[in-house]
mmCIF file of C-alpha atoms in Angstrom:
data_model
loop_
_atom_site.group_PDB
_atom_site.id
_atom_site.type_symbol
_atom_site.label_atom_id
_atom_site.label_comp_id
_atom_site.label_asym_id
_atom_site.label_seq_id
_atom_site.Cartn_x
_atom_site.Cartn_y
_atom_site.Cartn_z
ATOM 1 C CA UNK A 143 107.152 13.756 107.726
ATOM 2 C CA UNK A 144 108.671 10.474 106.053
ATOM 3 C CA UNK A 145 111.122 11.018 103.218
ATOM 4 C CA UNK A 146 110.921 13.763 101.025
ATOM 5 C CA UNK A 147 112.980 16.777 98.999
ATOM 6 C CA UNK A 148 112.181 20.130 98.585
ATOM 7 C CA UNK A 149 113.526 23.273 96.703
ATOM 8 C CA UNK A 150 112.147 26.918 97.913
ATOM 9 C CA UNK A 151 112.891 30.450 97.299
ATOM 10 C CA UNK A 152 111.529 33.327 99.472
ATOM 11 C CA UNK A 153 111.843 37.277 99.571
ATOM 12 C CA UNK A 154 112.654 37.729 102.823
ATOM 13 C CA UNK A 155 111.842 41.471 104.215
ATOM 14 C CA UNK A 156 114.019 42.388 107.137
ATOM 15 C CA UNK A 157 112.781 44.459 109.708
ATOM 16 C CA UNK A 158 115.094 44.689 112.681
ATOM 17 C CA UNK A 159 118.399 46.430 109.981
ATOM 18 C CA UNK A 160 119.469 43.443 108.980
ATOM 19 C CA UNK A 161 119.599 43.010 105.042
ATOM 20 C CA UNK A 162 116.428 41.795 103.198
ATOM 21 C CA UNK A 163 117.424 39.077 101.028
ATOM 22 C CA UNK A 164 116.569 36.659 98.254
ATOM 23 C CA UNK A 165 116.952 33.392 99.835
ATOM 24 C CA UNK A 166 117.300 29.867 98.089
ATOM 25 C CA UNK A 167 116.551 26.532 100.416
ATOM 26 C CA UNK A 168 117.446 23.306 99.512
ATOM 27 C CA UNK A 169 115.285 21.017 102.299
ATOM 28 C CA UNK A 170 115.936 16.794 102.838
ATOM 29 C CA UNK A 171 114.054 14.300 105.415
ATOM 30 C CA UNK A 172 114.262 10.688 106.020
ATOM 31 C CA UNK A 173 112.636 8.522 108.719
ATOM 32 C CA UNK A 174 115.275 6.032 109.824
ATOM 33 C CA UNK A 175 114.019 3.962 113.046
ATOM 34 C CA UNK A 176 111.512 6.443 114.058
ATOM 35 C CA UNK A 177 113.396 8.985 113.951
ATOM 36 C CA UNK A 178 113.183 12.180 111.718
ATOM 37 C CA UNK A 179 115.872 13.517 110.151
ATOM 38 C CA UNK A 180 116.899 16.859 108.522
ATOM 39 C CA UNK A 181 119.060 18.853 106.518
ATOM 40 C CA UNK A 182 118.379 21.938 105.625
ATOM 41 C CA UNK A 183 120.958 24.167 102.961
ATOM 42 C CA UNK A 184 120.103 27.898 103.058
ATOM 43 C CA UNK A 185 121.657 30.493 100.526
ATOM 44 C CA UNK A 186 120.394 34.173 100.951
ATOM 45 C CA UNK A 187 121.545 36.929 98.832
ATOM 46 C CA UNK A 188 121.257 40.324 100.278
ATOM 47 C CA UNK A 189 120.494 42.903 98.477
ATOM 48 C CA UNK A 190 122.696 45.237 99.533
ATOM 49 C CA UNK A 191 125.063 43.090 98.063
ATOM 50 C CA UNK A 192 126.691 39.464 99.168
ATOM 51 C CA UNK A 193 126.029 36.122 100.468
ATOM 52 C CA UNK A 194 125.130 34.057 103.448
ATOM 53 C CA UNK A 195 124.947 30.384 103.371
ATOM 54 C CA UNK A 196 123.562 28.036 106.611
ATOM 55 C CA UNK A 197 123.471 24.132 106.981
ATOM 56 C CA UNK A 198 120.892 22.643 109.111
ATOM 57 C CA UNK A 199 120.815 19.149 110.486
ATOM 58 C CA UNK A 200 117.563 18.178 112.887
ATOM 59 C CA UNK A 201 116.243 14.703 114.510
ATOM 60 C CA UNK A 202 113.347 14.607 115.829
ATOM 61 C CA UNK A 203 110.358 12.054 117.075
ATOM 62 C CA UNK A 204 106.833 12.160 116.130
ATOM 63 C CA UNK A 205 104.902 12.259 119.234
ATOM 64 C CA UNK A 206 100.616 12.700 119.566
ATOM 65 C CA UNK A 207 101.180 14.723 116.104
ATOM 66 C CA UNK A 208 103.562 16.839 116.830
ATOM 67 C CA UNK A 209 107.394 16.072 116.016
ATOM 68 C CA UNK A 210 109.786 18.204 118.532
ATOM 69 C CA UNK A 211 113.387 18.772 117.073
ATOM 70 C CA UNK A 212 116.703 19.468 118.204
ATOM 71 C CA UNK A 213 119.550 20.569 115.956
ATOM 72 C CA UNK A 214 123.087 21.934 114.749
ATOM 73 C CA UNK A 215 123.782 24.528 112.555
ATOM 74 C CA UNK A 216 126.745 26.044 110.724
ATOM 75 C CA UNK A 217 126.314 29.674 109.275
ATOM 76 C CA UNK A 218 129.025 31.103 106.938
ATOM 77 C CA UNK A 219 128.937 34.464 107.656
ATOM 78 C CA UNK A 220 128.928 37.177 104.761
ATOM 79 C CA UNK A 221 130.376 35.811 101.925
ATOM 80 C CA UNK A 222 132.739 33.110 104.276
ATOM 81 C CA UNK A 223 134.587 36.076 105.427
ATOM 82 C CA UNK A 224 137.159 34.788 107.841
ATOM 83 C CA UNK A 225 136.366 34.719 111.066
ATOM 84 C CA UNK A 226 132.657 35.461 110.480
ATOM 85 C CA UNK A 227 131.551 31.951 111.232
ATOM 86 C CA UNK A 228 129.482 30.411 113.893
ATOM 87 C CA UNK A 229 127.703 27.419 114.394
ATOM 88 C CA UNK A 230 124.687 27.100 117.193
ATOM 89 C CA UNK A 231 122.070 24.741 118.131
ATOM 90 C CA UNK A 232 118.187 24.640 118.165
ATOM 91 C CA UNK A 233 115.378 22.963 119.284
ATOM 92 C CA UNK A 234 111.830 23.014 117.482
ATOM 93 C CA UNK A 235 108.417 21.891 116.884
ATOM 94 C CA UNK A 236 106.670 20.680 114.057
ATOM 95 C CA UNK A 237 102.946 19.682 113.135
ATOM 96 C CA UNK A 238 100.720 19.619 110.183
ATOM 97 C CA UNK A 239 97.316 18.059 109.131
ATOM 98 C CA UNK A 240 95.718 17.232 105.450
ATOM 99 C CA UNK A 241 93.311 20.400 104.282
ATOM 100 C CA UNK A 242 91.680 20.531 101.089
ATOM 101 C CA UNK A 243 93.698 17.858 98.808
ATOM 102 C CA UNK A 244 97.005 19.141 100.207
ATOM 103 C CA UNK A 245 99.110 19.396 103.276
ATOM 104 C CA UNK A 246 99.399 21.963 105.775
ATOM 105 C CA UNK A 247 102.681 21.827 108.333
ATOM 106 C CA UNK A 248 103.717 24.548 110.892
ATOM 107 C CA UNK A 249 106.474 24.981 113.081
ATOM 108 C CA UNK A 250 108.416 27.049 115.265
ATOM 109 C CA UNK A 251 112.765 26.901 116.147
ATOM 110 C CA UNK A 252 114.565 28.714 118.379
ATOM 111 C CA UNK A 253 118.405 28.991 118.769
ATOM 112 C CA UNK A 254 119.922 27.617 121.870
ATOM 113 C CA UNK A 255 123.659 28.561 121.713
ATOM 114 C CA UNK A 256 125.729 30.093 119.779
ATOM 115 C CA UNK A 257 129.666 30.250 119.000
ATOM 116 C CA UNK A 258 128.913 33.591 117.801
ATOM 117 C CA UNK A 259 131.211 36.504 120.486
ATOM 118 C CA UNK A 260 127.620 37.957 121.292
ATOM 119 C CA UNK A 261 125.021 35.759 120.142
ATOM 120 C CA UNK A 262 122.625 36.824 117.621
ATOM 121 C CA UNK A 263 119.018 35.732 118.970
ATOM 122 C CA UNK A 264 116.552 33.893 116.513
ATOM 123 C CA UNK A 265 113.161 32.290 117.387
ATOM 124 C CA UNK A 266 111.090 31.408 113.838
ATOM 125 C CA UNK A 267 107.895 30.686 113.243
ATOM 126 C CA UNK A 268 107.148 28.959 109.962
ATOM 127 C CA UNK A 269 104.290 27.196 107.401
ATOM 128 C CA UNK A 270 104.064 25.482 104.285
ATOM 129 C CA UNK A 271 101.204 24.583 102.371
ATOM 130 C CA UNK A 272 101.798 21.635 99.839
ATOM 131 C CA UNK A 273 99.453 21.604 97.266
ATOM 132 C CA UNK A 274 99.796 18.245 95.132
ATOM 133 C CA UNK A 275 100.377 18.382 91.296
ATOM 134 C CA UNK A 276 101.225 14.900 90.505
ATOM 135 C CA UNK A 277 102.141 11.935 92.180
ATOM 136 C CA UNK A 278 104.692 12.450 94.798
ATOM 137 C CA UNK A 279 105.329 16.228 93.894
ATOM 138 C CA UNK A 280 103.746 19.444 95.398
ATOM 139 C CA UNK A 281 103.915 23.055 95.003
ATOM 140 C CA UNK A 282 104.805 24.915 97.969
ATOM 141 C CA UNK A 283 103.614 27.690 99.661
ATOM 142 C CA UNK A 284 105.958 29.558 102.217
ATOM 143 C CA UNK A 285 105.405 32.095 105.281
ATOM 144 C CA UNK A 286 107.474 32.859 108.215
ATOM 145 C CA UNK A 287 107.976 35.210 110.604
ATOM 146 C CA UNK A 288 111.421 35.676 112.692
ATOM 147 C CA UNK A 289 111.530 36.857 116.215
ATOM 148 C CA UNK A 290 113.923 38.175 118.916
ATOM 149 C CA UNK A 291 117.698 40.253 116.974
ATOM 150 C CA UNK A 292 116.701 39.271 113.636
ATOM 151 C CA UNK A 293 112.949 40.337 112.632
ATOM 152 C CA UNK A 294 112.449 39.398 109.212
ATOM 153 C CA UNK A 295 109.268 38.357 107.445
ATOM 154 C CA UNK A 296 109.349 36.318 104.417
ATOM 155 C CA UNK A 297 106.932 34.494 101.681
ATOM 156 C CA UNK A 298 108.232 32.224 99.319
ATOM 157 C CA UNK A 299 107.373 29.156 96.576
ATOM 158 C CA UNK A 300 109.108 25.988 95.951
ATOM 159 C CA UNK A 301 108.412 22.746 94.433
ATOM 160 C CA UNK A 302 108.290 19.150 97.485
ATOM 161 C CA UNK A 303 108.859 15.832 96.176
ATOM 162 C CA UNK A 304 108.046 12.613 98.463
ATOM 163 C CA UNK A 305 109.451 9.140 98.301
#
């Protein structure tokens, strides 16, 4: 929604064998002629050891109250090993409403395609709670769930700032 910045960190708990991880997001949006734009920088480190690193991009149009997305991604593989990257596209939803004095948004994505040899499946569902502190900057609450190959569950924190 509109312009904003966001830093989050979840636990993420995997339960399909992949690796549960620590993961770091670094989240942007602007609205530029209607239109919503996203980036989206994910760093997880796994604990059995390593790193993977994502970049999102999104655009999407606010419709009724309810913003479908489509999208590109890039995912590094484990520690940029060569060879170990893909990138893939999605397509989303996104909606929230005011509760209390703060802000609550869901979502769900879903990968498309995939450059991967056999693609790895994803579908995510996802919410944030933004509880203001001071003008134009929220604490953030994080849940999601992750479907399909990778089941992982994760909660998380982070600090939203909006323009």
């Amino acid at each position: 929604a509109a312009d904003y910045a966001s830093v989050d960190v979840e636990h993420v708990v995997s339960k399909g064998g992949y690796a549960s991880s620590q993961a770091q997001y670094v989240r942007l949006g602007k609205e530029v002629a209607g239109l919503q734009l996203g980036v989206q920088s994910r760093t997880a480190n796994v604990q059995s050891g390593g790193l993977y690193q994502s970049l999102e991009t999104t655009v999407g149009k606010s419709v009724f109250g309810v913003t479908p997305f489509v999208g590109m991604g890039f995912d590094n593989g484990l520690n940029g090993t060569k060879g170990s990257d893909f990138t893939y596209t999605l397509a989303g939803v996104t909606t929230g409403t005011g509760i209390g004095p703060g802000y609550l948004m869901g979502g769900l994505k879903t990968r498309l395609t995939s450059s991967e040899p056999t693609m790895t499946h994803q579908t995510l569902a996802f919410g944030t709670y933004s509880y203001p502190v001071a003008k134009g900057v929220a604490v953030n609450l994080n849940v999601s769930k992750s479907y399909q190959d990778i089941k992982e569950n994760a909660y998380g924190v982070g600090v939203g700032f909006s323009f």
